[in-house]
Amino acid sequence: MAKDKKLVEGITSMDVDFAQWYTDVVKKAELCDYTSVKGCMVIKPAGYAIWENIQNELDRRFKETGVENVYLPMLIPESLLQKEKDHVEGFAPEVAWVTHGGLEPLQERMCVRPTSETLFCDFYQKEVHSYRDLPKVYNQWCSVLRWEKTTRPFLRSREFLWQEGHTVHATEEEAEARTQQMLNVYADFCEQVLAIPVIKGRKTDKEKFAGAIATYTIEALMHDGKALQSGTSHNFGDGFAKAFGIQFTDKDNQLKYVHQTSWGVTTRLIGAIIMVHGDDSGLVLPPRIAPVQTMIVPVAQHKEGVLDKAYELRDKLSRQFKVKVDDSEKSPGWKFAEQEIKGIPTRIEIGPKDIEANQAVIVRRDTREKIVVSLDEIETKLGEILETMQHDMLEKARAHRDSHTYDATTYEEFVETINNKPGFVRAMWCGDQACEDKIKEDTTATSRCMPFEQHQLSGTCVCCGKPAKKMVYWGKAY
Amino acid sequence: MAKDKKLVEGITSMDVDFAQWYTDVVKKAELCDYTSVKGCMVIKPAGYAIWENIQNELDRRFKETGVENVYLPMLIPESLLQKEKDHVEGFAPEVAWVTHGGLEPLQERMCVRPTSETLFCDFYQKEVHSYRDLPKVYNQWCSVLRWEKTTRPFLRSREFLWQEGHTVHATEEEAEARTQQMLNVYADFCEQVLAIPVIKGRKTDKEKFAGAIATYTIEALMHDGKALQSGTSHNFGDGFAKAFGIQFTDKDNQLKYVHQTSWGVTTRLIGAIIMVHGDDSGLVLPPRIAPVQTMIVPVAQHKEGVLDKAYELRDKLSRQFKVKVDDSEKSPGWKFAEQEIKGIPTRIEIGPKDIEANQAVIVRRDTREKIVVSLDEIETKLGEILETMQHDMLEKARAHRDSHTYDATTYEEFVETINNKPGFVRAMWCGDQACEDKIKEDTTATSRCMPFEQHQLSGTCVCCGKPAKKMVYWGKAY
């Protein structure tokens, strides 16, 4: 049965205009929408359900590593924001200021949190006295506000949802270990659950977080060859501790500064799912993150027994899977198109002839493969199909990323590649920010990260020719 | 073994000073703390874990009734807030205003949401066109800001966490049914999970929500005899729909206004748990909401085999219960006191003699009853004890409430009772706001609700003597 043309025609082909395709998918899949509040989105049920699954899965993984959740205020007094020099320089230009409470002007204005390092420091300063109080491994799920000039659904909006972990440790080593541990949690989550392969690495000083001594990142490649920073983990050393006076008495009875980390991922991950897995028919959700894993579509549902069989199937499959029946008055073709637009991983078509033959047809969203299965073994088969699909989606994304990753050893080759071949370009770098600046000016590309997995592509910096220090992933980024 | 005196001495006796007792428990149980942001709290791990359990349990119950979660912006443009007259009058005096974004003044100032009716209306105005789009039953979990002058942890703070449900319906009847349905969800949750009995009823016009035609409430009685409004559900009729132009084409092809509801509970519920169940040793958590249901305290843990047995017991019990082992270096007495302060429903004491006798001692937090159980049947026994405790806590709270609920038929009796006997006073009312005003002025008590379960205590208003319309619960309230 043909998909309904009208529905699909609402989505621009991704090869024609990727940005428009993205906006169309966000809209058609009913993930989010614009509001009367400029630069802020409403996240609709289909979008929020994905975020809830991200939260549940990540939160479980966090807690397995000893993370505890807390909640700190959404407002930051200006004097608190200003305590750490680099941090305030990084964030002051993009915060929103509250100046009046009720009918009165405030004595000191406060910003809506763009991130909560300063609040956590203020809190830890009061909480931490002895080595017995350490470590503290806290996280909060909340929204933050950054006054961005240009915005795009999920990728960049003035308000977004995220989690921010903030930890304090007795030693430098422990802080560094936690920073890397959380990066690994993010990387595993992206690969295993979102089916998005990521490059793990360290940001250059130019690209690191305001106030951090080291920022680690996971970088993903979108279908259009642009990079998306998908999660970051920062080691602050004792910089914030010194600015906020967070000291503890160690076992040796010496007063010492703590070492701190922070790490976060945002609703931007939903944008990554769309841009890594989506196609011209709409969203494609990896089974492990999909709010609905299979949509049962009864065919000729007015015929006796068809709907009953569909409900029976739903009840049976619900024990193991997230299942819905589309029993609306729409035509099967329309329902197929809707299931595809919304990215539901599989649909199960079942009509009178299927029932007679004690079978149903499972259709994979990603490959559109149709698999006829006996109703006697449909639970097992559906489980296998979803697992295969999850695996195939990761491998497809990995293959796409790998086939769009290029090496360059001369500047000419570098510029030529980065401007004409969408994807990552790997090239050696001398460590000098001037080269990053020049590359950005010449090509708009930025250093995405110095990957943990290094290769010696050549001995010299691709930009200035001086001796190279690190291999860097470069790319044009969201 | 005696409880450690120092720890418990930090808590003022509730009979001596209930307000100080409350503050001490909040602090000692490490639920929340003050911050540098005036009127805003930090919710610490022990407090936030209770909120997470409230969220999980309520969210499941919401979804069973068809609720879907969404997320709307935290900022409301001033013009949007002003669209519904009663609503803006109710909230404008207590909102915080954002006037600058980044380095620029805003063209129109925006408030941080004190509640999101106006944003939901703006959203629904765009989303709802036909009867086919109805109903929409959305909810969001978020924080809100109200510029309160006096604040108390959990009970009243400038920022608090809550959920706000907002629904649109085709008919008046459907909106009214949803309003009452959600009130029942709240009431069942409070009784079954929090072990807090509530009075369900309707607010008088004086006490109803700004913009509602009817506000329903659940009212609970705290240990000190003061009332706590614990959840509300509002029927807006078509007032907001008319102000925001939310219309739909009905089946009969007529353009009609929608009918709306909203309903919410907040972190205030944590305050209710403390003030209903707590005692002079600290918090007492009902087993169904407790983040940790049993704390295993090894006695003489340095002796061979004791800690191993404690861990073995934890692993066994973890399959069914939320269990921790306190294997710190503190003395057993100190650990007992900590478990009591934190309100962990049970502790399991196990030492060398117990192990020899193949037994352990389960101690209930509420009654301090010590129950010796065989290790062979400890899973079953612990389950029974927790269920009994949950049941007993509800019945104890109900008995306390009932024994602190008085009837008054003359004004003298009313004033005498409400001023001298902490608790609810039930009395008849003529329906005139002037009587509510007079009662408040004379006694500081307010009408808590007109309960669904009415009794004809007398024929005349307790205040003015005119014919009575309703029996009202009156009380001094938080």
mmCIF file of N, CA and C in Angstrom, chain A residues 25 94 165 173 185 265 368 403 414 457:
data_model
loop_
_atom_site.group_PDB
_atom_site.id
_atom_site.type_symbol
_atom_site.label_atom_id
_atom_site.label_comp_id
_atom_site.label_asym_id
_atom_site.label_seq_id
_atom_site.Cartn_x
_atom_site.Cartn_y
_atom_site.Cartn_z
ATOM 1 N N VAL A 25 11.070 18.122 9.506
ATOM 2 C CA VAL A 25 10.950 16.890 10.298
ATOM 3 C C VAL A 25 10.547 17.221 11.740
ATOM 4 N N GLU A 94 25.828 36.699 27.636
ATOM 5 C CA GLU A 94 24.661 35.969 27.143
ATOM 6 C C GLU A 94 23.672 35.561 28.243
ATOM 7 N N GLY A 165 26.248 18.019 35.962
ATOM 8 C CA GLY A 165 26.877 17.382 37.109
ATOM 9 C C GLY A 165 27.982 18.281 37.632
ATOM 10 N N GLU A 173 43.936 13.917 40.856
ATOM 11 C CA GLU A 173 43.796 12.644 40.136
ATOM 12 C C GLU A 173 42.337 12.185 40.134
ATOM 13 N N VAL A 185 30.671 7.699 30.146
ATOM 14 C CA VAL A 185 29.231 7.423 30.313
ATOM 15 C C VAL A 185 28.465 8.012 29.121
ATOM 16 N N VAL A 265 24.918 17.173 29.300
ATOM 17 C CA VAL A 265 24.327 16.985 27.972
ATOM 18 C C VAL A 265 22.960 17.670 27.969
ATOM 19 N N ARG A 368 12.934 -0.379 5.609
ATOM 20 C CA ARG A 368 11.616 -0.670 5.033
ATOM 21 C C ARG A 368 11.440 -2.159 4.684
ATOM 22 N N SER A 403 33.272 7.242 6.318
ATOM 23 C CA SER A 403 33.456 7.566 4.898
ATOM 24 C C SER A 403 33.447 9.076 4.662
ATOM 25 N N PHE A 414 43.869 20.684 2.880
ATOM 26 C CA PHE A 414 42.962 20.877 4.022
ATOM 27 C C PHE A 414 41.785 21.767 3.633
ATOM 28 N N LEU A 457 49.864 11.788 11.406
ATOM 29 C CA LEU A 457 49.623 11.913 9.964
ATOM 30 C C LEU A 457 50.798 12.542 9.242
#
